[in-house]
Amino acid sequence: MSGWTAADIPDLTGRRAIVTGANSGLGYHTALELARHGASVVLACRSMERGQRAHDRIMSAVPAGEVALAPLDLADLASVRTFAGTQAAAPLDILVNNAGVMALPHRTTADGFEMQFGTNHLGHFALTGLLLPALLAASAPRVVTVTSGFAHAGRLRFDDLQGEKRYRKWGAYAQSKFANLVFAKELARRFPDVLSVAAHPGFAATNLQGAGPKMTGNKLEERVAAAGNVVLAQSAAAGALPSLYAATAPGVQPGACYGPRLAQLRGAPTKVFTAPAASKPEVGRRLWEVSEDLTGVGYEVSAKG
């Protein structure tokens, strides 16, 4: 695994992939490299304008690529259902649950969920469940759920998942990323025919860091985020490598998490340590039950065919 780069991605010809949030940052570079190595890739994007620009950039870089664009708003379960309905007919080899929001002021989704928990976790939980038949129809399906180093500081506040009693933007973000990690591990336990893993980018320069400050008009936080991206962060292309490794490399372990090797901040992808609480089956079971209840999406399919 030492020094693994995008050049080590195997030939993906004949495989179909969906990448959420593929219009920029980690998602864009994940989709680009999957397409470059032969996969048929669906860019699942909330903004069709930004998604079209990403599509055109990828096609310019990979003229022979098979790349499609489809609308998906993870903060709206009706959109998730519509998207899944257009994608569930054909076998799905790779699903990268990448899209996310970070440290926003308190907002709610179309369904009334706290925006970070609703988008980062519940939207992807529903999407994966609705696409499960397509995943199980593939010969060796993988689901990669993108978490964050902030998951180490996260916990599931089951008595206040929506932040109605107390809301702190970074605490809500850490909770959502911890939920991503717990979900990846529980999915691996429940559906061994699907290789479910987590990945995180370390400190990567994307537009997420500045989104929250822009929404609140906090120019100082916005400048600090921009400076951190320039001085400390690795590139978005480097940050996408753990996701790409998890999605394509041989020897990936179910329920594991892959991230940068240097203090989990930067460097080549490797299997990384995660908070022990994320691996507790009782935590996974409880989150799963709550998520099914909130989204109305059940994972009824239990075996291939």
CSV table of C-alpha atoms in Angstrom, one decimal:
chain,number,residue,atom,x,y,z
A,1,MET,CA,0.0,0.0,0.0
A,2,SER,CA,3.0,2.3,0.4
A,3,GLY,CA,3.0,5.2,-2.0
A,4,TRP,CA,-0.3,4.1,-3.7
A,5,THR,CA,-1.5,6.6,-6.3
A,6,ALA,CA,-4.3,7.0,-8.8
A,7,ALA,CA,-2.0,5.3,-11.3
A,8,ASP,CA,-2.4,2.1,-9.3
A,9,ILE,CA,-6.2,1.9,-9.9
A,10,PRO,CA,-7.0,-1.3,-11.8
A,11,ASP,CA,-8.9,-1.4,-15.1
A,12,LEU,CA,-12.5,-0.7,-14.4
A,13,THR,CA,-13.9,-1.3,-17.8
A,14,GLY,CA,-17.5,-2.7,-17.6
A,15,ARG,CA,-18.0,-1.4,-14.1
A,16,ARG,CA,-20.6,1.2,-13.2
A,17,ALA,CA,-20.1,3.8,-10.5
A,18,ILE,CA,-22.1,6.6,-8.8
A,19,VAL,CA,-20.3,9.4,-7.0
A,20,THR,CA,-22.4,11.9,-4.9
A,21,GLY,CA,-21.2,15.5,-4.8
A,22,ALA,CA,-19.1,14.9,-7.9
A,23,ASN,CA,-19.2,18.5,-9.1
A,24,SER,CA,-16.2,19.7,-7.1
A,25,GLY,CA,-13.5,18.8,-4.6
A,26,LEU,CA,-13.0,15.2,-3.6
A,27,GLY,CA,-16.1,14.0,-5.5
A,28,TYR,CA,-14.9,15.5,-8.8
A,29,HIS,CA,-11.4,13.9,-8.5
A,30,THR,CA,-12.9,10.6,-7.5
A,31,ALA,CA,-15.2,10.6,-10.5
A,32,LEU,CA,-12.4,11.7,-12.8
A,33,GLU,CA,-10.1,8.9,-11.9
A,34,LEU,CA,-12.8,6.3,-12.0
A,35,ALA,CA,-13.7,7.4,-15.5
A,36,ARG,CA,-10.1,7.6,-16.5
A,37,HIS,CA,-9.7,4.0,-15.6
A,38,GLY,CA,-12.6,2.8,-17.6
A,39,ALA,CA,-15.7,2.9,-15.3
A,40,SER,CA,-19.0,4.2,-16.4
A,41,VAL,CA,-19.6,7.0,-13.9
A,42,VAL,CA,-22.8,8.9,-12.9
A,43,LEU,CA,-22.1,12.3,-11.4
A,44,ALA,CA,-24.9,12.8,-8.7
A,45,CYS,CA,-25.0,16.5,-8.1
A,46,ARG,CA,-27.4,18.9,-6.4
A,47,SER,CA,-26.6,21.8,-8.9
A,48,MET,CA,-27.0,20.8,-12.5
A,49,GLU,CA,-25.1,23.9,-13.6
A,50,ARG,CA,-22.0,23.0,-11.5
A,51,GLY,CA,-22.5,19.3,-12.4
A,52,GLN,CA,-22.5,20.1,-16.1
A,53,ARG,CA,-19.2,22.0,-15.7
A,54,ALA,CA,-17.7,19.0,-13.9
A,55,HIS,CA,-19.0,16.7,-16.6
A,56,ASP,CA,-17.5,18.8,-19.3
A,57,ARG,CA,-14.1,18.9,-17.6
A,58,ILE,CA,-14.0,15.2,-17.1
A,59,MET,CA,-15.0,14.6,-20.7
A,60,SER,CA,-12.2,17.0,-21.8
A,61,ALA,CA,-9.7,15.0,-19.8
A,62,VAL,CA,-11.1,11.6,-20.7
A,63,PRO,CA,-12.7,12.0,-24.2
A,64,ALA,CA,-13.6,8.3,-24.5
A,65,GLY,CA,-15.1,8.2,-21.0
A,66,GLU,CA,-18.6,7.2,-20.1
A,67,VAL,CA,-19.9,9.9,-17.9
A,68,ALA,CA,-23.5,10.9,-17.1
A,69,LEU,CA,-25.0,13.6,-15.0
A,70,ALA,CA,-28.1,13.2,-12.8
A,71,PRO,CA,-29.7,15.5,-10.2
A,72,LEU,CA,-29.5,14.5,-6.5
A,73,ASP,CA,-30.3,16.6,-3.5
A,74,LEU,CA,-29.4,14.6,-0.4
A,75,ALA,CA,-31.2,17.1,1.8
A,76,ASP,CA,-34.5,16.1,0.2
A,77,LEU,CA,-35.7,12.5,0.5
A,78,ALA,CA,-38.0,12.9,-2.5
A,79,SER,CA,-35.0,13.8,-4.6
A,80,VAL,CA,-33.1,10.8,-3.3
A,81,ARG,CA,-36.0,8.5,-4.2
A,82,THR,CA,-36.3,10.0,-7.7
A,83,PHE,CA,-32.6,9.6,-8.3
A,84,ALA,CA,-32.5,6.0,-7.0
A,85,GLY,CA,-35.5,5.2,-9.2
A,86,THR,CA,-33.5,6.2,-12.3
A,87,GLN,CA,-30.4,4.3,-11.3
A,88,ALA,CA,-31.7,1.0,-9.7
A,89,ALA,CA,-32.3,-1.0,-12.9
A,90,ALA,CA,-28.7,-1.8,-13.8
A,91,PRO,CA,-26.1,-3.5,-11.6
A,92,LEU,CA,-24.1,-1.0,-9.6
A,93,ASP,CA,-20.5,-1.9,-8.8
A,94,ILE,CA,-19.3,1.2,-6.9
A,95,LEU,CA,-21.2,3.7,-4.8
A,96,VAL,CA,-19.2,6.5,-3.3
A,97,ASN,CA,-21.2,8.4,-0.7
A,98,ASN,CA,-19.1,11.5,-0.9
A,99,ALA,CA,-21.3,14.6,-0.8
A,100,GLY,CA,-21.5,16.6,2.4
A,101,VAL,CA,-21.8,19.9,4.2
A,102,MET,CA,-19.6,21.2,7.0
A,103,ALA,CA,-20.1,23.3,10.1
A,104,LEU,CA,-23.2,25.2,8.9
A,105,PRO,CA,-25.3,27.5,11.0
A,106,HIS,CA,-28.5,25.7,12.1
A,107,ARG,CA,-30.6,24.8,9.0
A,108,THR,CA,-33.0,22.0,8.3
A,109,THR,CA,-33.5,19.8,5.3
A,110,ALA,CA,-36.7,19.6,3.2
A,111,ASP,CA,-37.8,16.8,5.6
A,112,GLY,CA,-37.1,18.8,8.8
A,113,PHE,CA,-33.8,17.1,9.8
A,114,GLU,CA,-30.8,19.0,11.0
A,115,MET,CA,-28.9,19.8,7.8
A,116,GLN,CA,-25.6,18.2,8.6
A,117,PHE,CA,-27.0,14.9,10.0
A,118,GLY,CA,-29.8,14.9,7.4
A,119,THR,CA,-27.5,15.4,4.4
A,120,ASN,CA,-24.3,13.7,5.4
A,121,HIS,CA,-25.9,10.6,7.0
A,122,LEU,CA,-29.6,10.2,6.5
A,123,GLY,CA,-29.5,11.2,2.8
A,124,HIS,CA,-26.8,8.6,2.1
A,125,PHE,CA,-28.4,6.0,4.3
A,126,ALA,CA,-31.6,6.3,2.2
A,127,LEU,CA,-29.7,6.4,-1.1
A,128,THR,CA,-27.7,3.2,-0.3
A,129,GLY,CA,-30.8,1.4,0.8
A,130,LEU,CA,-32.7,2.3,-2.3
A,131,LEU,CA,-29.8,1.2,-4.5
A,132,LEU,CA,-29.2,-2.0,-2.6
A,133,PRO,CA,-30.8,-4.2,-5.2
A,134,ALA,CA,-28.6,-2.7,-7.9
A,135,LEU,CA,-25.5,-3.2,-5.7
A,136,LEU,CA,-26.4,-6.9,-5.0
A,137,ALA,CA,-26.9,-7.5,-8.7
A,138,ALA,CA,-23.2,-6.7,-9.3
A,139,SER,CA,-20.6,-9.3,-9.0
A,140,ALA,CA,-18.4,-7.6,-6.4
A,141,PRO,CA,-20.1,-4.4,-5.2
A,142,ARG,CA,-18.5,-1.8,-3.0
A,143,VAL,CA,-19.9,1.1,-1.0
A,144,VAL,CA,-17.5,3.8,0.2
A,145,THR,CA,-18.8,6.2,2.7
A,146,VAL,CA,-16.7,9.3,3.2
A,147,THR,CA,-16.2,10.3,6.8
A,148,SER,CA,-13.8,12.8,8.4
A,149,GLY,CA,-11.0,13.0,11.0
A,150,PHE,CA,-13.6,14.9,13.0
A,151,ALA,CA,-15.4,11.6,13.5
A,152,HIS,CA,-12.9,11.0,16.4
A,153,ALA,CA,-14.6,13.8,18.3
A,154,GLY,CA,-18.1,12.7,17.3
A,155,ARG,CA,-20.8,10.9,19.2
A,156,LEU,CA,-24.4,10.1,18.5
A,157,ARG,CA,-26.7,12.2,20.7
A,158,PHE,CA,-29.7,9.9,20.4
A,159,ASP,CA,-31.7,12.2,22.7
A,160,ASP,CA,-31.0,15.2,20.4
A,161,LEU,CA,-29.9,14.0,17.0
A,162,GLN,CA,-31.5,17.0,15.3
A,163,GLY,CA,-29.8,19.6,17.6
A,164,GLU,CA,-33.1,20.9,18.8
A,165,LYS,CA,-32.0,21.2,22.5
A,166,ARG,CA,-28.5,22.4,21.8
A,167,TYR,CA,-26.8,23.1,18.5
A,168,ARG,CA,-23.1,23.6,17.9
A,169,LYS,CA,-22.1,23.6,14.3
A,170,TRP,CA,-18.8,21.7,14.8
A,171,GLY,CA,-20.4,19.2,17.2
A,172,ALA,CA,-23.2,18.5,14.7
A,173,TYR,CA,-20.6,18.0,11.9
A,174,ALA,CA,-18.6,15.6,14.1
A,175,GLN,CA,-21.8,13.7,14.9
A,176,SER,CA,-22.7,13.4,11.2
A,177,LYS,CA,-19.2,12.1,10.3
A,178,PHE,CA,-19.2,9.7,13.2
A,179,ALA,CA,-22.6,8.4,11.9
A,180,ASN,CA,-21.0,7.9,8.4
A,181,LEU,CA,-18.4,5.7,10.1
A,182,VAL,CA,-20.9,3.7,12.1
A,183,PHE,CA,-23.1,3.2,9.1
A,184,ALA,CA,-20.2,1.9,7.0
A,185,LYS,CA,-19.3,-0.6,9.7
A,186,GLU,CA,-22.9,-1.7,10.3
A,187,LEU,CA,-23.6,-2.1,6.5
A,188,ALA,CA,-20.6,-4.4,6.4
A,189,ARG,CA,-22.0,-6.5,9.2
A,190,ARG,CA,-25.5,-6.8,7.7
A,191,PHE,CA,-24.6,-7.3,4.1
A,192,PRO,CA,-21.4,-9.2,3.6
A,193,ASP,CA,-22.0,-9.5,-0.1
A,194,VAL,CA,-21.4,-5.7,-0.3
A,195,LEU,CA,-17.9,-4.6,0.6
A,196,SER,CA,-18.7,-1.6,2.7
A,197,VAL,CA,-15.8,0.6,3.9
A,198,ALA,CA,-15.2,4.2,5.1
A,199,ALA,CA,-12.6,6.7,3.8
A,200,HIS,CA,-11.5,10.1,4.9
A,201,PRO,CA,-9.4,12.7,3.1
A,202,GLY,CA,-7.4,14.1,6.0
A,203,PHE,CA,-6.9,17.8,5.6
A,204,ALA,CA,-7.7,18.5,2.0
A,205,ALA,CA,-8.3,21.8,0.3
A,206,THR,CA,-12.0,21.9,-0.8
A,207,ASN,CA,-14.8,24.4,-0.8
A,208,LEU,CA,-16.4,22.8,2.3
A,209,GLN,CA,-14.2,24.7,4.8
A,210,GLY,CA,-15.4,28.1,3.6
A,211,ALA,CA,-19.1,27.3,3.1
A,212,GLY,CA,-20.2,27.8,6.8
A,213,PRO,CA,-18.4,31.1,7.2
A,214,LYS,CA,-19.9,32.4,3.9
A,215,MET,CA,-23.4,31.6,5.1
A,216,THR,CA,-22.9,33.5,8.3
A,217,GLY,CA,-20.9,36.4,6.7
A,218,ASN,CA,-18.0,35.7,9.0
A,219,LYS,CA,-15.1,37.1,7.0
A,220,LEU,CA,-12.4,36.2,9.6
A,221,GLU,CA,-13.4,32.5,9.6
A,222,GLU,CA,-13.6,32.6,5.9
A,223,ARG,CA,-10.0,34.0,5.6
A,224,VAL,CA,-8.7,31.5,8.2
A,225,ALA,CA,-10.3,28.6,6.2
A,226,ALA,CA,-8.8,29.9,3.0
A,227,ALA,CA,-5.3,30.3,4.6
A,228,GLY,CA,-5.5,26.8,6.0
A,229,ASN,CA,-6.2,25.4,2.6
A,230,VAL,CA,-3.2,27.1,1.1
A,231,VAL,CA,-0.7,26.5,3.9
A,232,LEU,CA,-1.6,23.2,5.5
A,233,ALA,CA,-3.9,21.2,3.3
A,234,GLN,CA,-3.1,18.7,0.7
A,235,SER,CA,-4.8,19.0,-2.7
A,236,ALA,CA,-8.3,17.7,-3.3
A,237,ALA,CA,-6.8,15.2,-5.8
A,238,ALA,CA,-4.6,13.8,-3.0
A,239,GLY,CA,-7.6,13.9,-0.6
A,240,ALA,CA,-9.6,11.7,-3.0
A,241,LEU,CA,-7.0,8.9,-2.9
A,242,PRO,CA,-8.3,7.1,0.2
A,243,SER,CA,-11.8,7.0,-1.4
A,244,LEU,CA,-10.3,5.7,-4.6
A,245,TYR,CA,-8.2,3.1,-2.8
A,246,ALA,CA,-11.3,2.0,-0.9
A,247,ALA,CA,-13.3,1.8,-4.1
A,248,THR,CA,-10.9,-0.1,-6.3
A,249,ALA,CA,-7.8,-1.6,-4.6
A,250,PRO,CA,-7.5,-5.3,-3.8
A,251,GLY,CA,-7.3,-6.4,-0.2
A,252,VAL,CA,-9.6,-3.7,1.2
A,253,GLN,CA,-11.2,-5.0,4.4
A,254,PRO,CA,-15.0,-4.7,5.1
A,255,GLY,CA,-15.8,-2.2,7.8
A,256,ALA,CA,-12.4,-0.7,7.8
A,257,CYS,CA,-11.5,3.0,7.3
A,258,TYR,CA,-8.8,4.3,4.9
A,259,GLY,CA,-7.2,7.7,5.2
A,260,PRO,CA,-3.8,9.5,4.8
A,261,ARG,CA,-0.9,7.8,6.4
A,262,LEU,CA,0.8,10.9,8.0
A,263,ALA,CA,-1.1,11.6,11.2
A,264,GLN,CA,-4.3,11.0,9.2
A,265,LEU,CA,-3.8,14.4,7.7
A,266,ARG,CA,-1.9,13.9,4.4
A,267,GLY,CA,0.0,11.3,2.4
A,268,ALA,CA,-0.7,8.1,0.7
A,269,PRO,CA,-3.8,6.1,1.7
A,270,THR,CA,-3.6,3.4,4.4
A,271,LYS,CA,-5.9,1.7,6.8
A,272,VAL,CA,-6.4,4.0,9.8
A,273,PHE,CA,-7.4,3.8,13.4
A,274,THR,CA,-11.0,4.8,14.2
A,275,ALA,CA,-12.8,5.6,17.5
A,276,PRO,CA,-13.6,2.3,19.2
A,277,ALA,CA,-17.2,3.4,19.9
A,278,ALA,CA,-17.8,3.4,16.1
A,279,SER,CA,-17.3,-0.4,16.0
A,280,LYS,CA,-19.7,-1.3,18.7
A,281,PRO,CA,-22.5,-3.4,17.3
A,282,GLU,CA,-25.1,-2.0,19.7
A,283,VAL,CA,-24.3,1.6,18.4
A,284,GLY,CA,-24.6,0.4,14.8
A,285,ARG,CA,-27.9,-1.3,15.5
A,286,ARG,CA,-29.4,1.7,17.2
A,287,LEU,CA,-28.3,4.1,14.5
A,288,TRP,CA,-29.7,1.8,11.8
A,289,GLU,CA,-33.1,1.5,13.5
A,290,VAL,CA,-33.4,5.2,14.0
A,291,SER,CA,-32.3,5.9,10.4
A,292,GLU,CA,-34.8,3.5,9.0
A,293,ASP,CA,-37.5,5.1,11.1
A,294,LEU,CA,-36.6,8.7,10.1
A,295,THR,CA,-36.1,8.1,6.4
A,296,GLY,CA,-38.8,5.4,5.8
A,297,VAL,CA,-36.2,3.4,3.9
A,298,GLY,CA,-35.9,-0.3,4.9
A,299,TYR,CA,-33.1,-2.6,3.7
A,300,GLU,CA,-35.4,-5.5,2.8
A,301,VAL,CA,-33.1,-7.3,0.4
A,302,SER,CA,-31.0,-9.7,2.4
A,303,ALA,CA,-29.3,-11.8,-0.3
A,304,LYS,CA,-28.3,-11.8,-4.0
A,305,GLY,CA,-31.2,-12.7,-6.3
